[in-house]
Tab-separated table of C-alpha atoms in Angstrom:
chain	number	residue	atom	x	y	z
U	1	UNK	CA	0.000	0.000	0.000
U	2	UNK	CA	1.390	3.889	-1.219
U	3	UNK	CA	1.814	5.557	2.046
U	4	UNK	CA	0.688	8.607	-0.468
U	5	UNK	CA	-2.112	7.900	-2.847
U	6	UNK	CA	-1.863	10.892	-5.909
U	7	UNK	CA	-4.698	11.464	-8.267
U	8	UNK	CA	-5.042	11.492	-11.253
U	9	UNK	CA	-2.155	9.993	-12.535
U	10	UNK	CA	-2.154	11.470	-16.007
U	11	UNK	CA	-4.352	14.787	-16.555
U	12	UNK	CA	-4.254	16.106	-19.724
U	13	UNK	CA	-6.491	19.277	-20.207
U	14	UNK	CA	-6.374	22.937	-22.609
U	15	UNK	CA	-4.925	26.419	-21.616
U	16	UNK	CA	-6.853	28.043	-19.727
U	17	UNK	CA	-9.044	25.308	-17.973
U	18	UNK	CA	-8.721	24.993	-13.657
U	19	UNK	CA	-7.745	21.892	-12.157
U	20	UNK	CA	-7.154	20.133	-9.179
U	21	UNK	CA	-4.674	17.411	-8.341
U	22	UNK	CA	-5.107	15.351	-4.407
U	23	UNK	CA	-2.140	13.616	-2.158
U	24	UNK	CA	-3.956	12.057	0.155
U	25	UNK	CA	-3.155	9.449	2.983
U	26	UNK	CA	-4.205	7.521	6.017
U	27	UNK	CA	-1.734	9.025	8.304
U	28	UNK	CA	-0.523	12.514	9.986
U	29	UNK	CA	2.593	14.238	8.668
U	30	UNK	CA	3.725	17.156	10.349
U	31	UNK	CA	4.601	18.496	6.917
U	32	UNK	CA	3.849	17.813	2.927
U	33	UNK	CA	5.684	19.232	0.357
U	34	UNK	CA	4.725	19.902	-3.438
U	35	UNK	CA	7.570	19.538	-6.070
U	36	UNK	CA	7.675	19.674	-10.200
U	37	UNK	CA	9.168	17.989	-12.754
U	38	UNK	CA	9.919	18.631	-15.709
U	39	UNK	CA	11.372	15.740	-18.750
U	40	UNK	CA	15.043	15.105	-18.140
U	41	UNK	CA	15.749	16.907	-15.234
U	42	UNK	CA	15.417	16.529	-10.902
U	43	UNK	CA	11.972	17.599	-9.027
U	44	UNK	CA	12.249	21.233	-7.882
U	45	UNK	CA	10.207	22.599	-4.860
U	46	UNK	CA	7.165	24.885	-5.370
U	47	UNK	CA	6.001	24.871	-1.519
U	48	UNK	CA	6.127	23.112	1.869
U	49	UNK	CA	2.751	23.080	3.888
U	50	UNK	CA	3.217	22.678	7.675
U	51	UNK	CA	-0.463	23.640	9.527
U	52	UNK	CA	-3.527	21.717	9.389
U	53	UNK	CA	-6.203	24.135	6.849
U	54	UNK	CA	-3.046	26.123	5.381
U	55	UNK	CA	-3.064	27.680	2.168
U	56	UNK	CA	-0.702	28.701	0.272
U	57	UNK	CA	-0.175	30.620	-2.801
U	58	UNK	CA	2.015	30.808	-5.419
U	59	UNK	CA	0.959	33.218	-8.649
U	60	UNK	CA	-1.333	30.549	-10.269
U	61	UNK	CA	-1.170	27.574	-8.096
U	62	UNK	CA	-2.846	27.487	-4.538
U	63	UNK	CA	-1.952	24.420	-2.120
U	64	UNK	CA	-4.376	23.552	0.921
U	65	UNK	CA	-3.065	21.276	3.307
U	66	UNK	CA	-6.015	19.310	5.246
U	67	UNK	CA	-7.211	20.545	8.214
U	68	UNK	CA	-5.978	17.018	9.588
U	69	UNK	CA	-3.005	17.324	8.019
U	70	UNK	CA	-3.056	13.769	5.991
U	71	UNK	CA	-4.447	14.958	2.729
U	72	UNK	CA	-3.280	18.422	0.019
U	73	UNK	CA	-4.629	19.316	-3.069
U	74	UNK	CA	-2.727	21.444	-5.601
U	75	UNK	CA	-4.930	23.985	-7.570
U	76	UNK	CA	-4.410	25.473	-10.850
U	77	UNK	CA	-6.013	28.437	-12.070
U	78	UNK	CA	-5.583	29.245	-16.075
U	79	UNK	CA	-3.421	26.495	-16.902
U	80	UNK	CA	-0.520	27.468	-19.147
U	81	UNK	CA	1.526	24.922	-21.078
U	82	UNK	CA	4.471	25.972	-18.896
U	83	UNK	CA	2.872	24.221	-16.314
U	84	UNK	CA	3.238	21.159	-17.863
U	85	UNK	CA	4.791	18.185	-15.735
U	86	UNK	CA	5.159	15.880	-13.232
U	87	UNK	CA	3.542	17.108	-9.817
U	88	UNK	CA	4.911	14.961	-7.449
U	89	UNK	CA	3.659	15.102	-3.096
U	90	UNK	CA	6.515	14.183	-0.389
U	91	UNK	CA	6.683	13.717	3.048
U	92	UNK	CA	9.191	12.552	5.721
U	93	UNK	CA	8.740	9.763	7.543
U	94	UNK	CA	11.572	8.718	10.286
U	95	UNK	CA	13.763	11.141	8.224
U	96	UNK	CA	13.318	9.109	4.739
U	97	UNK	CA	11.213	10.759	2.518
U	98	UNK	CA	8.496	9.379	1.114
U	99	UNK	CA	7.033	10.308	-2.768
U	100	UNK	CA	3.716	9.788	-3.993
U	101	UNK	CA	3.773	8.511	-7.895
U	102	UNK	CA	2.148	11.681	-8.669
U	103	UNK	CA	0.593	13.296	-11.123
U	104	UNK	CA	1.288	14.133	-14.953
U	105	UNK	CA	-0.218	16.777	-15.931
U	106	UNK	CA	0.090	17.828	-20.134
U	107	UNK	CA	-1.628	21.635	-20.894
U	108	UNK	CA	-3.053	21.601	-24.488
U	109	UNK	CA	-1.956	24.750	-25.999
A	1	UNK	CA	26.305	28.717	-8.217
A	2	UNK	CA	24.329	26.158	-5.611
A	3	UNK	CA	24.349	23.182	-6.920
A	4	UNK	CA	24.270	18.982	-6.746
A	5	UNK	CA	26.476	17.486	-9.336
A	6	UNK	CA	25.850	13.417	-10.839
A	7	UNK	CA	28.840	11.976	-12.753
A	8	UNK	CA	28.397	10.366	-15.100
A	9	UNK	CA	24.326	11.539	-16.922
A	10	UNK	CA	24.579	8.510	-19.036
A	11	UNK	CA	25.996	4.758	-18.515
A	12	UNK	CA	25.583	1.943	-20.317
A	13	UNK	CA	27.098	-1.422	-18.447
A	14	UNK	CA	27.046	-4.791	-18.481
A	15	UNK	CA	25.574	-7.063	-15.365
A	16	UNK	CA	28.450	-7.699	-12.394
A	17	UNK	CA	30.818	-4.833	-13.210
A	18	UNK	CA	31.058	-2.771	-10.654
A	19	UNK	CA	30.563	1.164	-10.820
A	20	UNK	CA	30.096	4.055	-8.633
A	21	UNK	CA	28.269	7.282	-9.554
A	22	UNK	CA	29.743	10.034	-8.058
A	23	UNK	CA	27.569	13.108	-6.382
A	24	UNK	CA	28.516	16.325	-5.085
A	25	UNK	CA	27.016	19.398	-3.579
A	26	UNK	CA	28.616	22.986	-2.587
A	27	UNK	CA	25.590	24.313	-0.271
A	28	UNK	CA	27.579	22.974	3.082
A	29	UNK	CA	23.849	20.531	3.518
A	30	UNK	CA	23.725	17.708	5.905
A	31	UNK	CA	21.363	15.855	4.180
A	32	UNK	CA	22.056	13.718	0.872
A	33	UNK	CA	20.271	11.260	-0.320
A	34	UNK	CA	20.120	8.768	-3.496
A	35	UNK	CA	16.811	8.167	-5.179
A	36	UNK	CA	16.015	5.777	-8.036
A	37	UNK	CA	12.539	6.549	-10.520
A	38	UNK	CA	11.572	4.285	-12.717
A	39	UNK	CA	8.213	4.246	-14.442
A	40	UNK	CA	5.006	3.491	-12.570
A	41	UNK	CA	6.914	2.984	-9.223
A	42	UNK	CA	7.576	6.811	-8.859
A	43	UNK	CA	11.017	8.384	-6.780
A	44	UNK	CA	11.640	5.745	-4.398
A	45	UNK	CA	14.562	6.641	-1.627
A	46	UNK	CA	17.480	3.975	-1.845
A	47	UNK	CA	19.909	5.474	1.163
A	48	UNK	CA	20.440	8.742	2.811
A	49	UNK	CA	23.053	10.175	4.983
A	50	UNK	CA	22.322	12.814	8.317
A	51	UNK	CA	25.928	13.291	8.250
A	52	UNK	CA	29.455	12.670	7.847
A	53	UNK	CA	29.640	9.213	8.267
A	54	UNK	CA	25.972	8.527	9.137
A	55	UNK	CA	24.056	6.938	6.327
A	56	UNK	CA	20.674	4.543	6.369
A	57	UNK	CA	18.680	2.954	4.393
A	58	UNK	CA	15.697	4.130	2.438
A	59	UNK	CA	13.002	1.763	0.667
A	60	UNK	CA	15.342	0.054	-1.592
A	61	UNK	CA	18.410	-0.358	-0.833
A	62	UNK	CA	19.645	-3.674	-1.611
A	63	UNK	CA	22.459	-3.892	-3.862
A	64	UNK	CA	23.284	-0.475	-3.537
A	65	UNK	CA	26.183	0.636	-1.238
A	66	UNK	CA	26.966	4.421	-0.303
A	67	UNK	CA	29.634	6.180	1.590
A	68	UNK	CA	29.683	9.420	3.175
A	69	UNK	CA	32.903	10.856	4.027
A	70	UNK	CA	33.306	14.309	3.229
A	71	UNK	CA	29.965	16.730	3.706
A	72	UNK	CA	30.068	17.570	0.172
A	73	UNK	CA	30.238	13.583	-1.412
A	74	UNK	CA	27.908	10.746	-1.004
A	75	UNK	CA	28.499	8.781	-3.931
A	76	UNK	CA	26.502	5.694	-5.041
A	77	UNK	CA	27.907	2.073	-5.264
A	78	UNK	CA	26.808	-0.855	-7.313
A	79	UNK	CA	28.839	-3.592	-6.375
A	80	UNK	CA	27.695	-6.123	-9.280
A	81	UNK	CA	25.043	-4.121	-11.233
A	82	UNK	CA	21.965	-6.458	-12.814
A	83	UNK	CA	19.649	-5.219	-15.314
A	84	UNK	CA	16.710	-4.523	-12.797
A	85	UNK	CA	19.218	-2.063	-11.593
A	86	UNK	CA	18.132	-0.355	-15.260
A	87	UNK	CA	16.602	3.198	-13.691
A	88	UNK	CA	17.370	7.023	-13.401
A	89	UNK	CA	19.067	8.287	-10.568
A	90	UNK	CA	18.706	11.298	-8.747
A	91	UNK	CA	20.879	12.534	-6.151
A	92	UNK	CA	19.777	15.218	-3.582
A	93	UNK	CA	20.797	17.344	-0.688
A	94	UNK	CA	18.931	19.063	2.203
A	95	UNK	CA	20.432	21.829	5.027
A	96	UNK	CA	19.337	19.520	7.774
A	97	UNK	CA	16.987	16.496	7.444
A	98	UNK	CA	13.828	15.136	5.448
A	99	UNK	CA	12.040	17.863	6.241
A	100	UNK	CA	13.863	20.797	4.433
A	101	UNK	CA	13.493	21.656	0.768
A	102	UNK	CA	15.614	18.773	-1.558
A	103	UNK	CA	18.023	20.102	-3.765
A	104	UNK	CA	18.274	17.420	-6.582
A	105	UNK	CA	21.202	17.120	-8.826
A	106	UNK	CA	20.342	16.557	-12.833
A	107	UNK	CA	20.054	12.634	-12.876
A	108	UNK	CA	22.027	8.941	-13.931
A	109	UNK	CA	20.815	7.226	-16.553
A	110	UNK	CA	22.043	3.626	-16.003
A	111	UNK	CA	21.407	1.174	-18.046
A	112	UNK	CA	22.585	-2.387	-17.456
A	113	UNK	CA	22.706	-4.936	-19.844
């Protein structure tokens, strides 16, 4: 069993359309983190979530962490096809970290 | 510039020879750690290391060896490489611990034939 369940696993939708992507899991982390990748290279951070109901913004994308702080959902307003990638959740667990498979995500231009 | 550095990007082996893939970073982190992604199983961690000379293992480590002996270098070992060993590395490196932002370095990819 995926300690972090991501969905969808492929989303593939036109510029300009909103969407949501979901990390969610049966236990409590004390933090999630949201990274992107793009083809060829490593994941880079967009945001760390640390308190239960957070939100977090950054230009286009808002993060939420659950209010019981085992679930986030990554929101995209006006997808671009910059924003086209690999959206991956993480979490540490007894200081390994832990990945969800997450999400691929392909903006129609 | 901040960066992790992978050496070699690309290999091409053959099963049982023995390699190393060499990583480096020049933010003075404590944290490195070796991940391998292959499709439909995601980034899975294979070791990590707290510190000089303090390493552990992550979710997949068997035949995979790692050394940490300078702050800066945690290179990877493959001892006898088989092809399930076939995946792209990433190498990675925190300020201190899991929970920090992970640098990651530009990726291996091994291929073992």
């Amino acid at each position: 069993t995926q300690l972090l369940e991501q969905s969808p696993q492929f989303l593939s939708i036109q510029e300009g359309e909103n969407l949501t992507v979901y990390c969610n899991s049966s236990s409590v982390f004390s933090s999630l983190q949201w990274y992107r990748q793009e083809p060829g290279e490593g994941p880079v951070l967009l945001v760390t979530v640390v308190t239960g109901g957070e939100v977090k913004k950054l230009k286009r994308l808002t993060f939420q962490f659950g209010d019981a702080r085992k679930d986030s959902s990554l929101h995209i307003t006006a997808a671009q096809p910059g924003d086209t990638g690999l959206y991956l959740c993480a979490v540490n667990r007894d200081d390994k970290i832990i990945f969800g498979k997450g999400t691929r995500l392909h903006i129609l231009p | 510039e901040a960066q992790v550095t992978q050496n070699p990007r690309y290999l091409i082996t053959v099963t049982g020879k023995k390699l190393t893939v060499t990583c480096s970073q020049n933010m003075n982190h404590e944290y490195m750690s070796w991940y391998r992604q292959d499709p439909g199983l995601g980034l899975r961690q294979i070791y990590y290391s707290m510190n000089v000379e303090v390493t552990d293992k992550g979710d997949v480590p068997e035949g995979y060896k790692v050394s940490r002996k300078e702050k800066r270098n945690f290179p990877l070992i493959l001892e006898s490489p088989s092809p399930n060993q076939t995946s792209l590395y990433f190498c990675a490196s925190s300020w201190s611990g899991a929970s920090y932002e992970q640098y990651f370095g530009p990726g291996t990819r091994l291929t073992v034939t």
